[in-house]
């Protein structure tokens, strides 16, 4: 190449030029041919290499215009200075003080025959040997897209033909570039659409934050930014920004997190707007972590209205990112931000739900016991299980004083005594009196514990039922700041449940005491009953013999067996005999009542038909004497019933005697024994004086007598019907009555067959 500079003769130059034209034409062909299927970068590099090699120039370069920045940016170069220039991100301002700046602005070719004297020449120290230069516009129709710049070590090295040939090449190159650009744009758009579609699908389908971020990083990383690309998110208190593990790094970088206000990322988070750096060294905010990085694009991820993270990408080439990149990542960040918001809301809901469920399960344990001591242990146990606390105390409060209930330590189990006795102005009393929770996240710095050397955190929670404070639970942890807001909420819920359980257990203990008192009273009552029965039994036992002696002699006297009596004597003795008989009946009734009460009865199967016939046989004479008509209807072949014969006999007899007593002369009494279903009914119907409705409810009570003339006349103590009822019930039967004053009464006993 240097030989061209040294050529002394004009003839030799002219011959060389001839050859140059031929070669130029060839180059033009090749360039045109190359337009079809190369990428822009390849195409540019091919063109500058061809021109430099075949035409033997010192420096051949192509600049492309970047409308956004207003610069012509060096894209391909063939010269010794080439690699350095590219690494610098060499660029010249459109319209600026340079040949390229001029051509880029005007679209006119420009030749500098001697750069030493050219005002417009931009002296580049890397291109010190340049003597002459030609810059030609790359134009499509009237649009300037770039500049072809050729420099020579020889002064005045470009003639008319050179200009023509190079301009032809420039035109062809421009068309090729335009085609390649269109093609690349299309390709890129397609790829971006694919990426956006995949990102949207992932955002809709993945329900886990880390998985989603990993997937999105992978989608974009595979398609577009293979290195130095990824997502960073702020931590909970937003002080740090953490590199997601899926971040794709070119070099191994130690740091996983940075202060969230540092560097370009910090700026993007602050501003909530993307930052696109063509040259990172130009931005004072840039933290130089990797010296190879030349350009950066960082867009914010907005979650719920706040920038909570960024999508970041860097490149070792300057100018690596365009506004199209920015648009793409902004769209991705928008989709991702909404998806992350949805996922976070879901996660919060799930966590809440899990907490509530844990409290519910814990509270469920409370129902396992009503025994107060056990319940205290269950409550403390569940409290430690639900939290990170190291110990928990429970005190009861009666409105004035706190009394120790129980204490549980994670390390040592249950304690008989509290770790500290509640002080009047201490945590527990303050909570008990106010009914309000107190949270002390650091005991060291709290005035309540100024005189103690205690560390850690403690909460006092009231156990409340409505307005009433039943107790206080203190939950403590050896670490300060131990209780999260969620934990405090859960503890509050648990305490409410514990209060209810404690109140129930107390009620239960109270009712247990009441029941015990009642049982005691009942036992006493039974003892009294037993004594009463004993007393009546012994009294009636004592009375029975003398009365039967009296009755025996009275009947002998009355019957004239002991000699004739005068009328007065006769009257007196028959009163004695009648009263003695009544007394005997009274004793019999008493005995039977006591027997049915005490349950001492001999059961047998009884033929009621036969029993009734027997009774009627005995009593018939009394009815005839009283001028009463006695009729009967006794079903035959009735089954026997289980029962105590003497008791049933006395019951029937009492009903018959009452009918006899309370039916005036010439009246009638009808007796029936019938079966319906599994019952046999004994019925006595009289046409006697009847019973007032107001008395009907009471006549089966003990010692109840209807006040009227005939009862006074007839005697009796009001035990007959109560015996009937008691016996019927002892036989699992029942009694009944229907009556109308002046018309008569119907009494019946119904007894089960089985
Ligand atoms: P007492 O043995 O004193 O008669 P009861 O228990 O047999 O006592 O009867 C209670 C009361 O029921 C009697 O005082 C009487 O007034 C009333 N009474 C019972 N049976 C009849 C009846 N068949 N007709 C009218 N009153 C009756």
XYZ file of C-alpha atoms and ligand atoms in Angstrom:
781
model
C 0.000 0.000 0.000
C 2.754 2.433 0.882
C 4.053 2.077 -2.704
C 1.214 4.300 -3.978
C 2.431 7.155 -1.845
C 5.962 6.839 -3.094
C 5.097 6.887 -6.833
C 7.033 9.788 -8.288
C 5.776 9.778 -11.924
C 2.388 11.014 -13.190
C 2.333 8.258 -15.920
C 2.570 5.540 -13.417
C -0.226 7.103 -11.462
C -2.391 7.302 -14.533
C -1.821 3.631 -15.309
C -2.665 2.739 -11.747
C -5.826 4.694 -12.050
C -6.866 2.766 -15.105
C -6.510 -0.379 -13.129
C -8.374 1.223 -10.280
C -11.365 1.898 -12.501
C -11.501 -1.690 -13.589
C -11.301 -2.824 -10.070
C -13.786 -0.290 -8.931
C -16.290 -1.616 -11.396
C -15.633 -5.080 -10.101
C -16.139 -3.866 -6.581
C -19.366 -2.263 -7.558
C -20.521 -5.587 -8.906
C -19.534 -7.386 -5.775
C -21.138 -4.818 -3.574
C -24.359 -5.066 -5.509
C -24.228 -8.804 -5.360
C -23.658 -8.661 -1.659
C -26.800 -6.656 -0.985
C -29.114 -9.603 -1.178
C -28.408 -11.706 1.840
C -25.988 -10.149 4.279
C -26.646 -8.490 7.568
C -25.907 -4.815 7.764
C -22.737 -5.251 9.763
C -21.416 -7.889 7.398
C -22.352 -5.822 4.402
C -20.624 -2.713 5.729
C -17.483 -4.593 6.672
C -17.384 -6.315 3.293
C -17.663 -3.007 1.479
C -14.927 -1.204 3.413
C -12.598 -4.193 3.113
C -13.136 -4.421 -0.628
C -12.529 -0.744 -1.230
C -9.470 -0.694 0.927
C -7.931 -3.844 -0.521
C -8.643 -3.329 -4.139
C -8.167 0.403 -4.305
C -5.355 0.466 -1.880
C -6.451 3.405 0.294
C -5.121 4.184 3.728
C -8.492 4.353 5.473
C -11.979 3.436 4.358
C -14.909 3.940 6.727
C -18.681 3.952 6.710
C -20.713 6.039 9.091
C -24.434 5.634 9.596
C -26.676 8.428 10.815
C -28.548 8.076 14.080
C -31.470 10.428 13.898
C -32.248 10.334 17.578
C -28.808 11.464 18.677
C -27.903 13.589 15.665
C -24.608 11.824 15.206
C -22.959 9.948 12.384
C -21.701 6.819 13.994
C -18.750 4.834 12.770
C -20.040 1.404 11.876
C -17.357 -0.246 9.729
C -13.775 0.645 9.039
C -10.797 -0.797 7.214
C -7.584 0.809 8.321
C -4.841 0.333 10.896
C -6.735 2.666 13.217
C -10.026 0.808 12.689
C -10.254 -1.349 15.837
C -9.368 1.575 18.121
C -11.868 3.882 16.524
C -14.649 1.321 16.811
C -13.774 0.618 20.445
C -13.986 4.330 21.184
C -17.449 4.451 19.707
C -16.181 7.034 17.267
C -18.867 9.379 16.024
C -19.168 12.827 14.535
C -21.953 15.308 14.952
C -24.182 15.838 11.928
C -23.493 19.367 10.724
C -20.507 19.605 13.034
C -17.015 20.838 12.210
C -15.923 17.833 10.156
C -16.100 16.612 6.593
C -18.333 13.786 7.605
C -20.512 16.113 9.644
C -20.844 18.326 6.579
C -21.690 15.521 4.148
C -24.088 13.959 6.612
C -25.962 17.222 6.836
C -25.884 18.440 3.253
C -25.891 15.194 1.302
C -23.137 16.649 -0.920
C -19.841 14.870 -1.598
C -16.770 16.618 -0.376
C -13.134 16.243 -1.317
C -10.244 17.609 0.635
C -7.222 17.666 -1.627
C -4.897 18.593 1.135
C -6.171 18.082 4.609
C -3.407 20.210 6.057
C -5.031 23.303 4.593
C -8.678 22.299 4.924
C -10.553 24.155 7.641
C -13.211 21.537 7.793
C -10.856 18.663 8.314
C -11.193 17.003 11.663
C -7.773 15.975 12.872
C -7.913 12.551 14.312
C -4.647 11.546 16.058
C -5.303 7.930 15.082
C -5.249 8.930 11.430
C -2.145 11.061 11.431
C -0.970 9.957 7.978
C -3.992 11.191 6.095
C -3.176 13.738 3.365
C -6.305 13.792 1.250
C -9.880 12.652 1.906
C -13.161 12.156 0.129
C -16.522 11.841 1.876
C -19.567 10.722 -0.058
C -23.167 10.595 1.070
C -25.065 7.325 1.243
C -28.492 8.350 0.019
C -31.742 6.604 -0.693
C -33.781 8.852 -2.933
C -33.233 12.117 -1.074
C -32.693 10.680 2.382
C -29.166 10.671 3.749
C -28.485 7.482 5.671
C -24.731 7.610 6.059
C -21.325 8.635 4.777
C -18.609 6.706 2.938
C -15.262 8.140 3.898
C -12.029 7.330 2.095
C -8.657 8.736 3.099
C -5.323 8.596 1.380
C -1.773 9.133 2.475
C -1.209 11.026 -0.781
C -2.115 14.647 -1.257
C -4.634 15.319 -3.966
C -5.141 11.593 -4.534
C -8.743 11.744 -5.854
C -9.667 12.720 -9.372
C -13.024 12.962 -11.094
C -13.152 9.279 -11.942
C -12.485 8.336 -8.374
C -15.351 10.457 -7.259
C -17.651 8.986 -9.869
C -16.695 5.408 -9.087
C -16.904 5.843 -5.351
C -20.245 7.646 -5.607
C -21.598 4.795 -7.722
C -20.481 2.428 -5.039
C -21.962 4.617 -2.348
C -25.325 4.645 -4.161
C -25.362 0.911 -4.527
C -24.318 0.484 -0.954
C -27.086 2.794 0.190
C -29.702 0.726 -1.605
C -28.201 -2.468 -0.246
C -28.158 -0.982 3.220
C -31.731 0.147 2.951
C -32.781 -3.337 1.873
C -30.788 -4.955 4.615
C -32.170 -2.442 7.122
C -35.744 -3.165 6.064
C -35.057 -6.860 6.238
C -33.441 -6.564 9.651
C -36.280 -4.396 10.888
C -38.796 -6.963 9.736
C -36.810 -9.760 11.297
C -36.477 -7.858 14.493
C -40.164 -6.995 14.619
C -41.066 -10.600 14.094
C -38.679 -11.688 16.797
C -39.983 -9.042 19.162
C -43.573 -9.996 18.515
C -42.663 -13.595 19.266
C -40.942 -12.529 22.468
C -43.835 -10.341 23.556
C -46.267 -13.130 22.885
C -44.212 -15.601 24.884
C -43.818 -13.114 27.727
C -47.556 -12.412 27.801
C -48.306 -16.138 27.869
C -45.855 -16.721 30.703
C -47.294 -13.792 32.646
C -50.787 -15.194 32.284
C -49.874 -18.745 33.164
C -47.188 -18.693 35.838
C -48.317 -18.097 39.380
C -44.976 -17.974 41.101
C -42.850 -14.856 41.205
C -39.414 -16.470 40.880
C -40.509 -18.897 38.191
C -42.090 -16.111 36.164
C -39.009 -13.895 36.348
C -36.791 -16.811 35.414
C -39.005 -17.633 32.457
C -39.209 -14.050 31.174
C -35.427 -13.662 31.494
C -34.952 -16.845 29.555
C -37.392 -15.901 26.793
C -35.710 -12.554 26.190
C -32.220 -13.886 26.837
C -32.566 -16.599 24.228
C -34.058 -14.345 21.591
C -32.360 -11.004 22.063
C -29.882 -10.208 24.833
C -27.860 -13.314 25.499
C -25.546 -11.738 28.078
C -25.706 -9.089 30.741
C -29.431 -9.185 30.867
C -31.880 -9.767 33.658
C -34.208 -8.525 36.311
C -33.534 -6.907 39.685
C -36.179 -6.449 42.395
C -36.273 -4.421 45.585
C -36.430 -6.239 48.913
C -39.283 -5.814 51.410
C -38.056 -2.566 52.974
C -36.968 -1.269 49.561
C -33.485 -0.493 50.807
C -31.762 -3.024 48.583
C -32.204 -4.133 45.034
C -31.482 -7.810 44.505
C -30.210 -9.406 41.352
C -32.554 -12.228 40.491
C -30.709 -15.584 40.371
C -31.728 -15.937 36.739
C -29.768 -12.800 35.761
C -27.565 -13.595 32.742
C -24.064 -12.304 33.353
C -21.051 -12.286 31.062
C -18.514 -12.079 33.825
C -18.922 -13.554 37.231
C -19.966 -10.803 39.523
C -19.831 -11.184 43.291
C -22.475 -8.735 44.365
C -26.025 -10.030 44.485
C -27.551 -6.845 45.801
C -26.940 -3.093 45.763
C -28.378 -0.162 47.661
C -31.578 0.656 45.799
C -30.556 4.280 45.296
C -27.211 3.548 43.661
C -26.136 3.659 40.039
C -28.245 3.740 36.913
C -30.655 1.224 38.454
C -31.163 3.569 41.424
C -31.846 6.432 39.035
C -34.415 4.412 37.063
C -36.148 3.361 40.322
C -36.223 6.962 41.496
C -37.497 8.411 38.239
C -39.749 5.523 37.238
C -38.528 6.063 33.651
C -36.184 4.060 31.398
C -32.569 5.142 30.928
C -30.747 4.360 27.666
C -27.008 4.983 27.722
C -25.156 4.890 24.395
C -21.929 5.440 26.293
C -21.944 4.615 29.996
C -18.824 6.673 30.644
C -20.862 9.788 29.920
C -23.238 9.250 32.840
C -21.863 10.146 36.292
C -24.447 7.825 37.906
C -22.947 4.780 36.205
C -21.171 2.430 38.631
C -18.202 0.979 36.869
C -18.414 -2.609 37.909
C -17.415 -4.267 34.663
C -14.889 -2.161 32.697
C -15.898 -3.849 29.441
C -19.421 -2.444 29.560
C -19.993 0.387 27.141
C -23.737 0.803 26.866
C -26.739 0.114 29.028
C -30.523 0.050 28.857
C -32.538 -0.048 32.061
C -36.356 0.137 32.323
C -38.424 0.199 35.510
C -40.888 -2.525 36.517
C -43.882 -0.791 38.042
C -45.862 -2.838 40.576
C -48.975 -1.236 41.998
C -47.934 2.251 40.917
C -44.386 2.088 42.327
C -41.135 1.190 40.604
C -40.235 -2.012 42.452
C -37.582 -3.372 40.127
C -35.894 -3.025 36.756
C -35.161 -4.929 33.610
C -31.555 -4.215 32.821
C -29.242 -4.993 29.926
C -25.697 -3.961 29.158
C -23.360 -4.372 26.230
C -19.620 -4.255 25.623
C -20.281 -2.276 22.424
C -21.146 1.366 22.639
C -24.466 2.318 21.062
C -25.738 -1.208 21.391
C -29.331 -0.241 22.186
C -31.891 1.710 20.243
C -35.241 3.239 21.083
C -36.759 0.059 19.643
C -35.002 -1.897 22.401
C -36.330 0.560 24.935
C -39.860 0.163 23.623
C -39.642 -3.592 23.665
C -38.369 -3.782 27.239
C -40.874 -1.172 28.407
C -43.692 -3.299 27.024
C -42.246 -6.394 28.672
C -41.836 -4.535 31.975
C -45.477 -3.394 31.822
C -46.800 -6.909 31.304
C -44.460 -8.323 33.916
C -45.347 -5.604 36.456
C -49.073 -6.366 36.272
C -48.420 -10.109 36.520
C -46.151 -9.629 39.550
C -48.783 -7.460 41.197
C -51.374 -10.174 40.663
C -49.015 -12.839 42.013
C -48.148 -10.756 45.066
C -51.795 -10.068 45.873
C -52.510 -13.778 45.567
C -49.540 -14.627 47.748
C -50.718 -12.166 50.413
C -54.175 -13.669 50.303
C -52.787 -17.169 50.544
C -50.601 -16.190 53.489
C -53.553 -14.555 55.270
C -55.604 -17.635 54.652
C -52.854 -19.900 55.980
C -52.519 -17.756 59.092
C -56.238 -17.817 59.741
C -56.247 -21.550 59.230
C -53.371 -21.946 61.707
C -55.277 -19.863 64.263
C -58.413 -21.861 63.578
C -56.570 -25.136 64.089
C -55.003 -23.803 67.287
C -58.368 -22.585 68.551
C -59.853 -25.957 67.724
C -57.460 -27.458 70.259
C -59.031 -25.214 72.892
C -62.294 -27.078 72.549
C -60.593 -30.353 73.425
C -60.847 -29.640 77.121
C -62.990 -27.781 79.629
C -60.606 -28.466 82.437
C -59.022 -25.136 83.346
C -55.473 -26.286 84.080
C -55.272 -28.372 80.926
C -56.752 -25.545 78.898
C -54.074 -23.102 80.105
C -51.397 -25.475 78.907
C -53.079 -25.968 75.540
C -53.375 -22.200 75.049
C -49.703 -21.565 75.834
C -48.603 -24.496 73.718
C -50.536 -23.269 70.699
C -49.214 -19.749 71.237
C -45.598 -20.890 71.024
C -46.399 -23.070 68.041
C -47.981 -20.189 66.180
C -45.142 -17.713 66.771
C -41.391 -17.482 67.072
C -41.742 -16.564 70.763
C -39.530 -18.150 73.423
C -41.954 -18.018 76.321
C -45.524 -17.154 77.193
C -47.239 -16.310 80.498
C -50.907 -16.284 81.329
C -52.426 -14.357 84.232
C -56.054 -14.158 85.352
C -57.566 -10.795 86.126
C -60.515 -10.252 88.454
C -60.825 -6.537 87.774
C -58.363 -5.687 90.536
C -55.666 -8.305 90.868
C -53.696 -10.488 88.506
C -53.131 -14.069 89.539
C -50.659 -16.376 87.875
C -52.205 -19.019 85.658
C -49.410 -20.793 83.806
C -46.099 -20.207 82.021
C -44.464 -22.097 79.178
C -40.850 -21.826 78.007
C -39.787 -23.204 74.663
C -36.600 -24.617 76.144
C -37.667 -25.822 79.574
C -41.401 -26.478 79.351
C -44.067 -25.469 81.873
C -43.161 -23.449 84.942
C -44.931 -23.423 88.283
C -44.003 -19.820 88.887
C -43.903 -16.773 86.640
C -40.563 -15.470 85.399
C -41.513 -12.211 87.078
C -44.331 -11.173 89.399
C -46.474 -8.576 87.670
C -45.595 -5.082 88.880
C -48.354 -2.551 89.506
C -47.008 -0.247 86.809
C -45.690 -3.078 84.638
C -46.781 -4.477 81.304
C -49.377 -7.004 82.525
C -51.261 -4.630 84.836
C -51.240 -1.899 82.217
C -52.701 -4.303 79.669
C -55.243 -5.689 82.168
C -56.450 -2.250 83.205
C -56.594 -0.727 79.741
C -57.781 -3.836 77.909
C -55.346 -2.793 75.149
C -52.495 -4.737 73.601
C -48.950 -3.460 74.199
C -46.133 -4.333 71.817
C -42.544 -3.729 72.929
C -40.198 -4.634 70.116
C -37.057 -3.843 72.120
C -37.114 -4.149 75.917
C -33.690 -2.546 76.300
C -34.899 0.809 75.126
C -38.336 0.769 76.824
C -38.947 2.762 80.014
C -41.072 -0.082 81.459
C -37.938 -2.217 81.629
C -35.471 0.562 82.439
C -34.538 -1.056 85.764
C -34.248 -4.536 84.240
C -31.418 -5.843 82.235
C -33.660 -7.669 79.825
C -33.235 -8.047 76.120
C -35.633 -9.042 73.432
C -39.221 -8.224 72.591
C -42.483 -8.759 74.481
C -46.178 -8.334 73.812
C -48.959 -8.078 76.369
C -52.317 -9.182 75.007
C -55.605 -8.803 76.889
C -57.869 -11.858 77.023
C -61.182 -10.131 76.598
C -64.777 -11.182 76.569
C -66.704 -8.152 75.417
C -65.595 -5.342 77.713
C -64.434 -7.664 80.433
C -60.730 -8.441 80.714
C -60.468 -12.033 81.945
C -56.704 -12.166 81.868
C -53.474 -11.181 80.190
C -51.121 -13.231 78.060
C -47.505 -12.089 77.723
C -45.572 -13.481 74.803
C -41.836 -12.837 74.768
C -38.901 -13.479 72.506
C -35.188 -13.272 73.293
C -34.607 -11.348 70.055
C -35.638 -7.737 69.606
C -37.994 -6.908 66.714
C -39.197 -10.492 66.764
C -42.874 -10.004 66.017
C -44.097 -9.271 62.526
C -47.390 -7.539 61.894
C -48.829 -10.849 60.699
C -47.757 -12.608 63.872
C -49.320 -9.893 66.002
C -52.575 -10.288 64.098
C -52.567 -14.053 64.542
C -51.826 -13.686 68.260
C -54.725 -11.262 68.615
C -57.106 -13.728 66.995
C -55.749 -16.562 69.113
C -56.169 -14.513 72.288
C -59.822 -13.852 71.445
C -60.442 -17.568 71.046
C -58.501 -18.308 74.229
C -60.649 -15.833 76.172
C -63.824 -17.582 75.033
C -62.392 -20.991 75.904
C -61.322 -19.758 79.349
C -64.754 -18.279 80.019
C -66.355 -21.573 78.997
C -64.024 -23.572 81.187
C -64.860 -21.329 84.116
C -68.594 -21.638 83.506
C -68.136 -25.352 83.281
C -66.280 -25.480 86.581
C -68.988 -23.377 88.206
C -71.762 -25.590 86.895
C -69.774 -28.596 88.019
C -69.738 -27.179 91.544
C -73.480 -26.484 91.351
C -74.159 -29.985 90.125
C -72.123 -31.384 92.985
C -74.102 -29.296 95.483
C -77.357 -30.480 93.903
C -76.250 -34.088 94.018
C -75.454 -33.645 97.673
C -78.853 -32.109 98.347
C -80.519 -34.915 96.458
C -78.653 -37.549 98.441
C -79.779 -35.821 101.618
C -83.333 -35.722 100.384
C -83.205 -39.438 99.664
C -81.880 -40.058 103.132
C -84.816 -38.104 104.568
C -87.255 -40.125 102.448
C -85.730 -43.329 103.636
C -86.057 -42.190 107.230
C -89.671 -41.125 106.651
C -90.549 -44.491 105.103
C -88.847 -46.259 107.979
C -90.752 -44.160 110.439
C -94.136 -44.680 108.787
C -93.432 -48.393 108.400
C -92.580 -48.839 112.031
C -95.480 -46.678 113.205
C -97.991 -48.498 111.040
C -96.462 -51.829 112.081
C -96.939 -50.828 115.724
C -100.524 -49.663 115.070
C -101.652 -52.658 113.019
C -101.826 -55.186 115.898
C -103.723 -53.029 118.408
C -106.148 -51.893 115.687
C -106.859 -55.446 114.549
C -107.448 -56.381 118.206
C -109.817 -53.431 118.581
C -111.563 -54.296 115.325
C -111.795 -57.987 116.297
C -113.420 -57.274 119.648
C -115.638 -54.553 118.225
C -116.923 -56.962 115.581
C -117.507 -59.655 118.227
C -119.438 -57.151 120.353
C -121.235 -55.763 117.309
C -122.224 -59.240 116.155
C -123.677 -60.030 119.625
C -121.179 -62.823 120.145
C -120.308 -61.427 123.563
C -123.904 -60.987 124.702
C -126.849 -58.701 124.048
C -126.137 -54.960 123.849
C -128.599 -52.205 124.344
C -129.194 -49.787 121.493
C -126.735 -47.153 122.718
C -124.064 -49.764 123.225
C -124.857 -51.218 119.814
C -124.506 -47.776 118.137
C -121.270 -47.027 119.920
C -119.708 -50.323 119.064
C -120.654 -50.119 115.384
C -118.996 -46.647 115.185
C -115.882 -48.161 116.783
C -115.959 -51.077 114.341
C -116.409 -48.812 111.309
C -113.604 -46.462 112.373
C -111.318 -49.368 113.102
C -112.009 -50.767 109.624
C -111.197 -47.337 108.131
C -107.957 -47.238 110.110
C -107.056 -50.705 108.840
C -107.698 -49.552 105.273
C -105.596 -46.471 105.892
C -102.756 -48.629 107.137
C -103.124 -50.932 104.131
C -103.037 -47.984 101.732
C -99.986 -46.564 103.482
C -98.173 -49.884 103.321
C -98.844 -50.274 99.615
C -97.782 -46.705 98.839
C -94.547 -47.188 100.726
C -93.943 -50.496 98.977
C -94.418 -49.052 95.508
C -92.114 -46.162 96.434
C -89.364 -48.365 97.728
C -89.763 -50.735 94.781
C -89.991 -53.821 96.976
C -92.720 -55.709 95.126
C -93.356 -59.315 94.172
C -94.328 -59.566 90.535
C -96.542 -62.243 89.031
C -98.882 -62.770 86.075
C -102.386 -61.864 87.110
C -105.765 -62.870 85.711
C -107.600 -59.589 86.098
C -111.008 -61.116 85.215
C -110.760 -63.493 88.084
C -109.558 -60.702 90.395
C -112.471 -58.419 89.529
C -115.042 -61.261 89.935
C -113.607 -61.989 93.358
C -113.818 -58.327 94.415
C -117.363 -57.899 93.104
C -118.377 -61.044 95.009
C -117.125 -59.539 98.240
C -118.529 -56.066 97.748
C -121.919 -56.927 96.200
C -123.643 -57.081 99.573
C -122.586 -53.479 100.388
C -124.074 -52.279 97.085
C -127.342 -54.102 97.736
C -127.491 -52.628 101.240
C -126.899 -49.170 99.767
C -129.655 -49.763 97.212
C -127.307 -49.373 94.333
C -127.619 -51.240 91.071
C -124.331 -52.915 90.146
C -123.771 -53.962 86.538
C -120.678 -55.334 84.840
C -119.164 -56.122 81.477
C -116.074 -58.276 81.798
C -114.468 -59.484 78.578
C -113.542 -63.092 78.813
C -110.281 -64.759 77.878
C -108.182 -61.682 78.545
C -104.443 -62.270 78.824
C -102.792 -62.081 82.194
C -100.925 -58.910 83.032
C -97.654 -58.654 84.911
C -98.141 -57.056 88.325
C -98.452 -57.194 92.072
C -101.783 -58.782 92.887
C -102.377 -57.234 96.336
C -101.613 -53.761 94.979
C -103.877 -54.056 91.959
C -106.617 -55.543 94.100
C -106.413 -52.575 96.519
C -106.502 -50.091 93.600
C -109.654 -51.636 92.072
C -111.220 -51.892 95.517
C -110.539 -48.204 96.197
C -112.316 -47.216 92.971
C -115.302 -49.468 93.794
C -115.464 -48.144 97.369
C -115.375 -44.521 96.159
C -118.270 -45.275 93.777
C -120.137 -46.839 96.660
C -119.367 -43.889 98.936
C -120.199 -41.102 96.505
C -123.337 -42.510 94.844
C -126.572 -41.823 96.673
C -129.273 -44.496 97.158
C -131.029 -45.843 94.076
C -128.072 -44.910 91.941
C -126.137 -47.273 89.728
C -122.556 -48.391 89.322
C -121.201 -50.058 86.203
C -117.932 -52.010 86.092
C -115.986 -52.949 82.940
C -112.876 -54.910 82.140
C -111.903 -54.578 78.476
C -108.954 -54.824 76.149
C -107.800 -52.341 73.528
C -104.504 -52.901 71.746
C -101.941 -53.976 74.286
C -103.780 -52.578 77.273
C -106.461 -53.860 79.617
C -108.722 -51.239 81.135
C -110.580 -51.509 84.418
C -113.388 -48.940 84.541
C -115.883 -47.913 87.242
C -118.731 -45.625 86.240
C -121.142 -44.281 88.825
C -124.213 -42.046 88.718
C -123.032 -40.300 91.913
C -122.370 -36.759 93.007
C -119.544 -36.121 90.533
C -116.522 -33.909 90.986
C -116.085 -30.219 90.187
C -113.666 -29.494 87.342
C -111.474 -27.448 89.694
C -110.985 -30.509 91.907
C -110.362 -32.985 89.112
C -106.715 -31.928 88.759
C -106.009 -32.590 92.421
C -107.901 -35.680 93.493
C -104.938 -37.960 92.676
C -102.670 -35.977 95.004
C -101.914 -37.406 98.412
C -104.257 -36.400 101.222
C -106.428 -34.394 98.860
C -110.100 -34.450 99.649
C -112.926 -32.569 98.071
C -114.562 -30.508 100.767
C -118.265 -31.480 100.963
C -120.841 -33.037 103.198
C -120.498 -36.589 101.970
C -116.719 -36.709 102.367
C -117.117 -35.537 105.888
C -119.769 -38.174 106.412
C -117.870 -40.912 104.660
C -114.517 -40.336 106.355
C -111.244 -41.174 104.581
C -107.956 -39.314 104.488
C -107.429 -38.705 100.779
C -104.952 -41.500 100.123
C -107.162 -43.831 98.033
C -106.765 -42.239 94.599
C -103.110 -41.396 95.087
C -102.556 -45.096 95.735
C -104.468 -45.940 92.540
C -102.265 -43.588 90.519
C -99.012 -44.692 92.098
C -99.798 -48.391 91.608
C -100.878 -47.859 87.982
C -97.647 -46.033 87.253
C -95.559 -48.657 89.028
C -97.164 -51.068 86.524
C -96.270 -48.718 83.613
C -99.960 -47.962 83.285
C -102.072 -44.871 83.761
C -105.229 -43.584 85.398
C -108.007 -41.344 84.138
C -111.227 -39.704 85.216
C -114.210 -37.994 83.691
C -116.797 -36.430 85.892
C -119.620 -33.951 86.017
C -121.024 -32.690 89.303
C -124.493 -34.205 89.963
C -124.246 -36.667 87.088
C -121.528 -39.090 88.119
C -117.926 -40.012 87.607
C -116.017 -42.531 85.546
C -112.589 -43.681 86.741
C -110.308 -46.074 84.884
C -106.971 -47.788 85.211
C -105.164 -48.888 82.063
C -102.460 -51.531 82.375
C -100.072 -52.861 79.747
C -100.220 -56.569 78.866
C -96.467 -56.820 78.480
P -110.708 -40.746 100.370
O -110.097 -42.067 100.717
O -110.598 -39.739 101.406
O -112.010 -40.910 99.758
P -109.688 -40.580 97.738
O -108.265 -40.369 97.344
O -110.205 -41.932 97.475
O -109.822 -40.181 99.253
O -110.620 -39.567 97.008
C -110.263 -38.192 97.016
C -111.500 -37.354 96.794
O -112.041 -37.584 95.514
C -112.626 -37.713 97.694
O -112.533 -36.944 98.884
C -113.852 -37.401 96.909
O -114.253 -36.077 97.182
C -113.440 -37.499 95.493
N -113.994 -38.729 94.865
C -113.305 -39.888 94.708
N -114.073 -40.778 94.047
C -115.252 -40.172 93.761
C -116.446 -40.575 93.093
N -116.606 -41.800 92.553
N -117.482 -39.674 93.014
C -117.339 -38.446 93.545
N -116.238 -38.007 94.194
C -115.173 -38.854 94.292
